[in-house]
CSV table of C-alpha atoms and ligand atoms in Angstrom, one decimal:
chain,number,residue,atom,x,y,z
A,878,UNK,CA,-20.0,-0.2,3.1
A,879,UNK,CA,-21.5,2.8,1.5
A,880,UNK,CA,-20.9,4.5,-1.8
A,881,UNK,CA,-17.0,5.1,-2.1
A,882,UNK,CA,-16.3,7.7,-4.6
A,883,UNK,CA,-14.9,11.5,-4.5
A,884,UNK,CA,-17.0,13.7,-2.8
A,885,UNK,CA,-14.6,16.9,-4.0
A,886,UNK,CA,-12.2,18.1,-6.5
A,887,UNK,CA,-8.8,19.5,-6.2
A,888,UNK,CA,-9.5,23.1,-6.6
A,889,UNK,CA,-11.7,22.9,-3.4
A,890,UNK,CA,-9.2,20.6,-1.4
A,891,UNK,CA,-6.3,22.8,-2.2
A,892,UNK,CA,-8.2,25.8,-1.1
A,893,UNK,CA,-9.1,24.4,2.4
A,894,UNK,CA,-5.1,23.0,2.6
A,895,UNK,CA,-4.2,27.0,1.9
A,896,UNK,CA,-6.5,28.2,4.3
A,897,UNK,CA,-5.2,25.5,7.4
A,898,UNK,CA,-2.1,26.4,9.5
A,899,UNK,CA,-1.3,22.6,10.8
A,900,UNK,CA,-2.1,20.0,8.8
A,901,UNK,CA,-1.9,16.3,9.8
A,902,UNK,CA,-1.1,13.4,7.4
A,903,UNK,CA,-1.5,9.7,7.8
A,904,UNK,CA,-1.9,6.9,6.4
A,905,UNK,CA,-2.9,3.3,6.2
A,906,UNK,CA,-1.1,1.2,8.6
A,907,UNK,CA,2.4,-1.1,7.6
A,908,UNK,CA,2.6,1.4,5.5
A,909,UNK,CA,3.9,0.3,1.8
A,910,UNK,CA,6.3,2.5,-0.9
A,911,UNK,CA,3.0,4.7,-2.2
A,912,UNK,CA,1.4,5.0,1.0
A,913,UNK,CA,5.1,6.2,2.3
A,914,UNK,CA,5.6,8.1,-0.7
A,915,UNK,CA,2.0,9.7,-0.4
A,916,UNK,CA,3.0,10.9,3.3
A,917,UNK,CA,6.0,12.5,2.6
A,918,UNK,CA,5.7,14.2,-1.1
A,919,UNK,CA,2.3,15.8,0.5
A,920,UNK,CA,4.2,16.8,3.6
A,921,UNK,CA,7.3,18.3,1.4
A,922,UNK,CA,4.8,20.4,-0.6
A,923,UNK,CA,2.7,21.3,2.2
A,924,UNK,CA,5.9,22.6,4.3
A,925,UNK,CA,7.0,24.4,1.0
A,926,UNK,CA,4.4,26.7,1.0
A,927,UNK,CA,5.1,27.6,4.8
A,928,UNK,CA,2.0,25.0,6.4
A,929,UNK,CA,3.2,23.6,9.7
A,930,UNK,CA,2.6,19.9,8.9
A,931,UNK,CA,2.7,16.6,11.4
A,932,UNK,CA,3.0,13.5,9.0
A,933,UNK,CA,2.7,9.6,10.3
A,934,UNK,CA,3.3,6.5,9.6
A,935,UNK,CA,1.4,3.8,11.2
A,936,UNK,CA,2.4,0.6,13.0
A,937,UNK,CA,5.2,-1.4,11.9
A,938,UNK,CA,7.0,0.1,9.4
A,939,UNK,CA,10.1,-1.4,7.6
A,940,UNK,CA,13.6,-0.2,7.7
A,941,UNK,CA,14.2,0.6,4.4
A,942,UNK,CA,10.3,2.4,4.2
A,943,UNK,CA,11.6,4.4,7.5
A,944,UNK,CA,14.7,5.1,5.5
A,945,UNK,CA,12.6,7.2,2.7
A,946,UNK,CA,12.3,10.1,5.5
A,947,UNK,CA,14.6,12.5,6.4
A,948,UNK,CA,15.4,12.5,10.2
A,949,UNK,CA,12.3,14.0,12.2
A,950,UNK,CA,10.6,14.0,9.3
A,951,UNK,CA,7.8,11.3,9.5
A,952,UNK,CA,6.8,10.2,13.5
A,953,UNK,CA,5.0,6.6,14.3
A,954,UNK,CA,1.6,6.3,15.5
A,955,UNK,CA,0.7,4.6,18.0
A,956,UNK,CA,4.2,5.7,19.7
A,957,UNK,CA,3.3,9.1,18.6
A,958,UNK,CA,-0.1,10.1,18.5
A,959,UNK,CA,-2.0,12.8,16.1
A,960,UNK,CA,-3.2,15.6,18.0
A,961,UNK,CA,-6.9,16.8,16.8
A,962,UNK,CA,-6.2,20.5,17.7
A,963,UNK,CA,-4.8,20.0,14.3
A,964,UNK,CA,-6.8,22.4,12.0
A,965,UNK,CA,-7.3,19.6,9.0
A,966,UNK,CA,-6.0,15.8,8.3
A,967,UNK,CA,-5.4,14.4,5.1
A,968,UNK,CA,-5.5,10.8,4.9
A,969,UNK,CA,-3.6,9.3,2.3
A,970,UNK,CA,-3.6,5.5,0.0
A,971,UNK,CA,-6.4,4.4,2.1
A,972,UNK,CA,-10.3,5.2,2.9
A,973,UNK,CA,-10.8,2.0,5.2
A,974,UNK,CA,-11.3,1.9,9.0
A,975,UNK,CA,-10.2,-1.2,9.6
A,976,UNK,CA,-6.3,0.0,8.1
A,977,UNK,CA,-6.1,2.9,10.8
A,978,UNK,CA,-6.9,0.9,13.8
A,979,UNK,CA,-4.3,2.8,15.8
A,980,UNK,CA,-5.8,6.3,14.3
A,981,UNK,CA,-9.5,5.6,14.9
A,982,UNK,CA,-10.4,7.8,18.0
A,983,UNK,CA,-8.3,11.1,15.9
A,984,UNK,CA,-10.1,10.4,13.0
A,985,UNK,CA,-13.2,10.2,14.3
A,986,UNK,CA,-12.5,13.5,16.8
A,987,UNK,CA,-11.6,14.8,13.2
A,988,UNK,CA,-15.3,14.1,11.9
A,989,UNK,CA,-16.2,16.6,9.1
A,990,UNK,CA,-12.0,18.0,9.1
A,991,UNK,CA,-10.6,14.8,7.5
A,992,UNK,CA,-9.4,15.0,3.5
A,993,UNK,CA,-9.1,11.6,1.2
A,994,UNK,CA,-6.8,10.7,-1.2
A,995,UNK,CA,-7.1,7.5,-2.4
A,996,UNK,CA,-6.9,5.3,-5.6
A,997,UNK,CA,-8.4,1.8,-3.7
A,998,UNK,CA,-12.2,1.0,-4.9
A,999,UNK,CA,-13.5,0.1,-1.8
A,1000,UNK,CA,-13.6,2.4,1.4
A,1001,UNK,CA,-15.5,4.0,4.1
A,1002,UNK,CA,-17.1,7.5,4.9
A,1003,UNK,CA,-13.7,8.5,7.3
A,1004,UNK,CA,-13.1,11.7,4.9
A,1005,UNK,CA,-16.1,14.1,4.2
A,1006,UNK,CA,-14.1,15.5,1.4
A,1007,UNK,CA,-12.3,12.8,-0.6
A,1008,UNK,CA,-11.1,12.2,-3.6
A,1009,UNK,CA,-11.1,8.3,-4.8
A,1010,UNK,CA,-9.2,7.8,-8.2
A,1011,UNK,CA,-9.1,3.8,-8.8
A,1012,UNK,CA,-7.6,4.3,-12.6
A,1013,UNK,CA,-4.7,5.3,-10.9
A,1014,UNK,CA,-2.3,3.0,-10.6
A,1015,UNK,CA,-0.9,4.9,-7.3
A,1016,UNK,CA,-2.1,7.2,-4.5
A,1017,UNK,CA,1.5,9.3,-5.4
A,1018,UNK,CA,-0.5,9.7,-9.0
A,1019,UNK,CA,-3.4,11.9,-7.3
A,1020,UNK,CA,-0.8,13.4,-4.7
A,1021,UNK,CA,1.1,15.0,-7.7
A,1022,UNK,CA,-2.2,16.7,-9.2
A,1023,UNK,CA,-2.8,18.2,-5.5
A,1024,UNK,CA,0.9,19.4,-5.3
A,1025,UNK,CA,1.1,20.7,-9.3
A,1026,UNK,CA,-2.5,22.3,-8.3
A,1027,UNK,CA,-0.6,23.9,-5.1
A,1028,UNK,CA,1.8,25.1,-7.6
A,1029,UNK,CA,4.4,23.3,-5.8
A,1030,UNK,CA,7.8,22.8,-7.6
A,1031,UNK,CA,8.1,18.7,-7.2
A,1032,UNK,CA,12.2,19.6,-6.9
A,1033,UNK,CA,13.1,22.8,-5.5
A,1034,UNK,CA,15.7,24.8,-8.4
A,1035,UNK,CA,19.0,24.4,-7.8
A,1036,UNK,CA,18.3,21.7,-5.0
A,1037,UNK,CA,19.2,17.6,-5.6
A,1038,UNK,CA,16.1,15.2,-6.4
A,1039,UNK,CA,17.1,12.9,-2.9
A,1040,UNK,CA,14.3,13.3,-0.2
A,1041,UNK,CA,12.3,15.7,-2.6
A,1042,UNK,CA,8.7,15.3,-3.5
A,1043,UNK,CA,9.4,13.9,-7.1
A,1044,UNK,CA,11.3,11.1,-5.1
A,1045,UNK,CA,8.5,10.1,-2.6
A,1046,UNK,CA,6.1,10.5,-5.8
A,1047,UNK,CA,8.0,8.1,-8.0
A,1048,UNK,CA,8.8,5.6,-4.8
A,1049,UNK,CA,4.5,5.3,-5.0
A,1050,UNK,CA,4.6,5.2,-8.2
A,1051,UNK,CA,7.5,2.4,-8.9
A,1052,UNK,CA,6.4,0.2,-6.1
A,1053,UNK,CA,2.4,0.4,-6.8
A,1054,UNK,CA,3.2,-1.5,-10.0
A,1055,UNK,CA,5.9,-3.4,-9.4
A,1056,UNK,CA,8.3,-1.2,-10.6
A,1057,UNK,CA,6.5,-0.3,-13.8
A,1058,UNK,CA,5.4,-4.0,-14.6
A,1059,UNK,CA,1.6,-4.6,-13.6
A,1060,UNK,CA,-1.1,-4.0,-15.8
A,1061,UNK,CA,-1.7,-0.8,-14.3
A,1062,UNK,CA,1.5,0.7,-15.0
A,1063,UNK,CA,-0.4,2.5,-18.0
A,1064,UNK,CA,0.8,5.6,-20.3
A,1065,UNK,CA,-0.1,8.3,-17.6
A,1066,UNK,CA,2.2,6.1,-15.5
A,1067,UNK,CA,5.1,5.9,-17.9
A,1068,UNK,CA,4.4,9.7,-18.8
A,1069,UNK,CA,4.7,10.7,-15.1
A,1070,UNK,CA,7.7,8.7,-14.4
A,1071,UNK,CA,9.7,10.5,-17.5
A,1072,UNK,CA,8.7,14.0,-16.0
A,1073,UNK,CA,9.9,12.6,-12.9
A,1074,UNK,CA,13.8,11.3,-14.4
A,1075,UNK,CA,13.9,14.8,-15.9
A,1076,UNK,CA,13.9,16.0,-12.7
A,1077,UNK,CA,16.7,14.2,-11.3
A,1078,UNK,CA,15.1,11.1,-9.4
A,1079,UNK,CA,17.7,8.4,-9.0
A,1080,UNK,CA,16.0,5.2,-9.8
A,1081,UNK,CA,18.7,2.7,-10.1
A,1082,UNK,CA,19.6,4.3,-5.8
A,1083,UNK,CA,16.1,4.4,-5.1
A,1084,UNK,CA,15.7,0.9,-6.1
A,1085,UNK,CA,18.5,-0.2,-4.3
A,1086,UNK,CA,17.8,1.8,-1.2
A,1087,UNK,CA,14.3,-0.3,-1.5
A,1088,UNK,CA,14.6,-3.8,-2.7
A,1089,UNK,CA,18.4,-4.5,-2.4
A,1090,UNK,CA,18.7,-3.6,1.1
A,1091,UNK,CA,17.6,-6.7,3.5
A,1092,UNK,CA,19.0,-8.5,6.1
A,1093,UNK,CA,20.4,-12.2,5.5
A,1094,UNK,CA,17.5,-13.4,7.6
A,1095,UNK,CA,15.2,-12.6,4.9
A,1096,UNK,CA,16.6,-15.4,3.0
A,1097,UNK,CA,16.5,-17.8,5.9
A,1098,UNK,CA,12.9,-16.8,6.3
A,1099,UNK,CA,12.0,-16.9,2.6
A,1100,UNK,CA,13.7,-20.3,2.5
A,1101,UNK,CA,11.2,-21.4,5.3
A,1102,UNK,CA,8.1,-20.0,3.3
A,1103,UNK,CA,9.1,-22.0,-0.1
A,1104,UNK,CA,9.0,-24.9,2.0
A,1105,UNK,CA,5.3,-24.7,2.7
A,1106,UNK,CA,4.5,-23.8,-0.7
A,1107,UNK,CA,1.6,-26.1,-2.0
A,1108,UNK,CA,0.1,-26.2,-5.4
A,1109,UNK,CA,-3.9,-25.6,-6.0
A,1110,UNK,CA,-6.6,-25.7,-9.5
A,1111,UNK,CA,-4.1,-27.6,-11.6
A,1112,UNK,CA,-1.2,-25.8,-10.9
A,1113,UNK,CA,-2.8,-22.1,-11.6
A,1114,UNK,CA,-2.8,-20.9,-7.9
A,1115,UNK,CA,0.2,-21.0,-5.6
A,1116,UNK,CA,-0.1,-20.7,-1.4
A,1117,UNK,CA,2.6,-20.1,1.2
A,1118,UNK,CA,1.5,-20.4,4.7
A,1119,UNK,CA,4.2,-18.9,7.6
A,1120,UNK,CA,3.8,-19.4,11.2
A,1121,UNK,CA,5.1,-17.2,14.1
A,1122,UNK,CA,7.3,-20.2,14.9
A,1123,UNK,CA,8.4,-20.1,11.4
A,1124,UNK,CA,9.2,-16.6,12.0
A,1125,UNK,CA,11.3,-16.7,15.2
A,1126,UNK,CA,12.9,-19.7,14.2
A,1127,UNK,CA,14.4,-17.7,11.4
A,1128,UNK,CA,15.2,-14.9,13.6
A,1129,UNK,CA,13.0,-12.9,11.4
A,1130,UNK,CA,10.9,-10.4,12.0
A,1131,UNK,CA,7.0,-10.0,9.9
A,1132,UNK,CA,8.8,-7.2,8.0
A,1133,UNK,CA,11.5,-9.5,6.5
A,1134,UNK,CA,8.3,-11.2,4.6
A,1135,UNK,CA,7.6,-8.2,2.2
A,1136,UNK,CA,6.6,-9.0,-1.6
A,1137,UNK,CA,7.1,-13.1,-0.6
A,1138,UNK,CA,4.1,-13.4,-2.2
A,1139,UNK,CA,5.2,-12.3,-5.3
A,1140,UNK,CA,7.9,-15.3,-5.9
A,1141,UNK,CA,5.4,-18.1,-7.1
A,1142,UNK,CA,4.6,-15.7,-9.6
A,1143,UNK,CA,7.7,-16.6,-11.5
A,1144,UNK,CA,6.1,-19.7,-12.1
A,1145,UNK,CA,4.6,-19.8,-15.6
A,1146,UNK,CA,1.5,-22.1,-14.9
A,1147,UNK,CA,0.9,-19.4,-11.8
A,1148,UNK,CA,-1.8,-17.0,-12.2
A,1149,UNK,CA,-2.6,-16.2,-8.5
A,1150,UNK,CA,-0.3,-16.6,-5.4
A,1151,UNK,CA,-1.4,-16.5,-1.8
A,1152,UNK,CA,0.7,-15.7,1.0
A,1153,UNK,CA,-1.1,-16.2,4.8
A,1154,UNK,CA,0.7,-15.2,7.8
A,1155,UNK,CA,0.0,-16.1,11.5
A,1156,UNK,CA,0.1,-12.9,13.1
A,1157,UNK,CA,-1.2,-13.6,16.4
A,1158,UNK,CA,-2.7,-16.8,17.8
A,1159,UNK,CA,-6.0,-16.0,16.3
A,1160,UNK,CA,-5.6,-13.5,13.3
A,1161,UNK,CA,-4.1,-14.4,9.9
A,1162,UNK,CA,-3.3,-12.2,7.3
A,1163,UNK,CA,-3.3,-12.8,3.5
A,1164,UNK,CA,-2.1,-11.4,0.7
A,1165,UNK,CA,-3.1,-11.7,-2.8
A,1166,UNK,CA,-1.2,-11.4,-6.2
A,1167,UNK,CA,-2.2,-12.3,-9.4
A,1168,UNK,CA,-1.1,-11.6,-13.3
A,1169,UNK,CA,-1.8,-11.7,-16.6
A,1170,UNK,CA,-1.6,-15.5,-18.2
A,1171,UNK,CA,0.5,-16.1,-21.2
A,1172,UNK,CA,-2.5,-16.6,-23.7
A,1173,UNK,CA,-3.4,-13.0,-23.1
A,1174,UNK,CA,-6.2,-13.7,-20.5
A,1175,UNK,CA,-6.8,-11.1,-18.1
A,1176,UNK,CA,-5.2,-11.7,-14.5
A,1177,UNK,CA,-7.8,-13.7,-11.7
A,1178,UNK,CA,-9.2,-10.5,-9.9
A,1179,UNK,CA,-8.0,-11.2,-6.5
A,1180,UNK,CA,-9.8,-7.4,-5.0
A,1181,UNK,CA,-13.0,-9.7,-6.0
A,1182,UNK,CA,-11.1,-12.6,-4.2
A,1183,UNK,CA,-10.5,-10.9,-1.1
A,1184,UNK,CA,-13.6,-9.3,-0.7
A,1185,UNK,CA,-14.8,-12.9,-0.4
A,1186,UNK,CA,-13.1,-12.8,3.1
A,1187,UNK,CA,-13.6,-9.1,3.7
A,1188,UNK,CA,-10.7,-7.4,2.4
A,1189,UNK,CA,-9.9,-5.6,-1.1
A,1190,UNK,CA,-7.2,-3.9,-2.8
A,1191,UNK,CA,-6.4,-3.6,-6.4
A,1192,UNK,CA,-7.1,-6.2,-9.7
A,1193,UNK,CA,-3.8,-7.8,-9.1
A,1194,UNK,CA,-2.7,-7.2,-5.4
A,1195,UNK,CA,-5.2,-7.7,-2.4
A,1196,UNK,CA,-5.3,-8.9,1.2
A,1197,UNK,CA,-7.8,-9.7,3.7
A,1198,UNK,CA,-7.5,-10.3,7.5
A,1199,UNK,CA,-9.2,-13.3,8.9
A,1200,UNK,CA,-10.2,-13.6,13.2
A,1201,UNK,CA,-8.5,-17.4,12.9
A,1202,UNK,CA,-5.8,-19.8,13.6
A,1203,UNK,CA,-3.6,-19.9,10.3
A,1204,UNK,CA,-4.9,-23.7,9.6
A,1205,UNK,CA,-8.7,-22.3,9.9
A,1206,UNK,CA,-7.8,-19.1,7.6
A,1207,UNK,CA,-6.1,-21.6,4.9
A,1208,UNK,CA,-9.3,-24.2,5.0
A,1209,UNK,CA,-11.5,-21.1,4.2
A,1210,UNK,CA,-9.0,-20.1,1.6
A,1211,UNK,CA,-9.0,-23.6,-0.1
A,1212,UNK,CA,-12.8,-24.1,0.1
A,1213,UNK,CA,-13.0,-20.4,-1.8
A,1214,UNK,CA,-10.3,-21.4,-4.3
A,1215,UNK,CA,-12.7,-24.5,-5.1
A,1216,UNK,CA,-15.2,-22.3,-7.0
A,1217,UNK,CA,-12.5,-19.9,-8.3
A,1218,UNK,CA,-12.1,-23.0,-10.3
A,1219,UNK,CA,-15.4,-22.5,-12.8
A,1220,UNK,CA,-14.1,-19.4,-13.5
A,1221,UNK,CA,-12.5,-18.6,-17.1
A,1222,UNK,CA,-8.6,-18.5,-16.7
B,2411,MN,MN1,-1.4,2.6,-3.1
């Protein structure tokens, strides 16, 4: 992996956005609340100031992330596919190849017109001109510089805050850090959120809309999960480990399982909970969380963790994909959690 870090500044990227006529957005696949919120705030300003814009999502994408777009507002790669007559792409919450699969033949067609936005620290060379922010606690963060730098009203006057770009900013924004609790939900957070409610954002509806809003089989399926929850270091790590059968059986679908692997945290002795999901025969995914313990010591750094199995992400949220059976994936887990062990915690 070579030498992730911004390549441009905002003046220059907002000068080649006023120069294109159709722009392209996408993002990292499954996409989450900031990479959603990155899409569409980018794609409101960007039609504001008359730009012909094509914005995607990628893969499966949950109801209630779907639900953040207007009608016709966001299409679904690979159902739809990104056309490279497209005069630019801006690539949003992401610089890493392996979470555009669907997108790689555009992107790479794109070579040399392809614009980054992202706040992870680890990444490829996909966009020539990039900017890669990881002090910000969301992509939504360095969207809203582009967009005041555009000179882009984040609510239209006289128009409601619902669907605008200060909603999709503060969705990234909320959900990044766990709705303003991780240790990255910093002053500049807090600061931009209250310029945000000024404007009108609803967050009590938004949360709702977001994290109140699942299908009883979610609870079938989470019950199913807590069953295979075992215990690792003395207590300090937590791991769920779901099957596909566990998922048809609850007449679930992989979507029902978002922010599972949060619950563990809610144990006090838990600094670090793992969640691995069969996702075909031979791929597993995981997913990492960890947080700060109660005598002040920082959280396990489970982007350090991941990258131990070829995946990243933040400090405190990380996940990694591993070519294996589930039981394979969770031996390789366990062997790494062994010399996690040594570590200060
Ligand atoms: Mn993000």
């Amino acid at each position: 992996m070579s030498r992730y870090a911004s390549t441009s500044d905002l003046s220059s990227i907002a000068a080649r956005l006023r120069s294109a006529a159709h722009i392209t957005i996408v993002t990292h696949a499954k996409p989450d609340g900031d990479a959603a919120g990155s899409v569409l705030a980018l794609a409101r300003a960007l039609r504001a100031i008359g730009k012909s814009v094509d914005a995607f999502f990628t893969g499966v994408v949950e109801a209630n992330i779907m639900a953040l777009a207007l009608p016709g507002e966001v299409l679904v790669a690979p159902a739809a596919m990104p056309s490279a007559t497209t005069d630019l792409v801006v690539l949003v919450d992401t610089g890493a190849w392996s979470q555009v699969e669907p997108l790689h033949d555009f992107l790479r067609a794109m070579a040399g017109r392809v614009i980054g936005l992202d706040h992870h620290a680890r990444g490829d060379e996909i966009a020539s001109d990039r900017i890669v922010d990881p002090s910000l606690a969301s992509a939504t963060q360095l969207v809203v510089k582009l967009v005041d730098e555009l000179g882009v009203p984040l609510v239209c006057p006289g128009a409601s805050a619902n669907f605008s770009i200060a909603e999709a900013v503060f969705t990234g924004l909320a959900t990044d850090t766990g709705w303003f609790r991780f240790q990255s939900a910093d002053a500049a957070v807090y600061a931009l959120a209250a310029r945000l409610l000024a404007l009108g954002v609803d967050k009590i509806a938004l949360y709702q809309r977001l994290e109140e809003n699942w299908p009883a089989t979610r609870l079938g399926m989470m019950a199913r999960a807590l069953s295979s929850l075992t215990f690792h270091q003395d207590g300090r790590v937590a791991m769920m480990c779901i099957s596909l059968n566990d998922i048809n059986a609850a007449g679930a679908s992989s979507t029902d399982l978002a922010g599972f692997v949060n619950i563990p945290l809610a144990i006090g002795s838990i600094g670090m909970s793992i969640v691995l999901t069969e996702a075909e025969s031979n791929l597993t995914r995981a997913s990492f969380r960890s947080k700060p313990s109660l005598s002040k010591l920082p959280p396990i750094d489970v982007n350090a963790f991941a990258a131990r199995f070829g995946g990243g992400g933040h400090v405190q949220a990380a996940g990694a994909k591993f070519r294996l059976p589930l039981d394979q994936a969770r031996l390789e887990v366990e062997r790494e959690l062994l010399t996690l062990c040594s570590a200060p915690q």
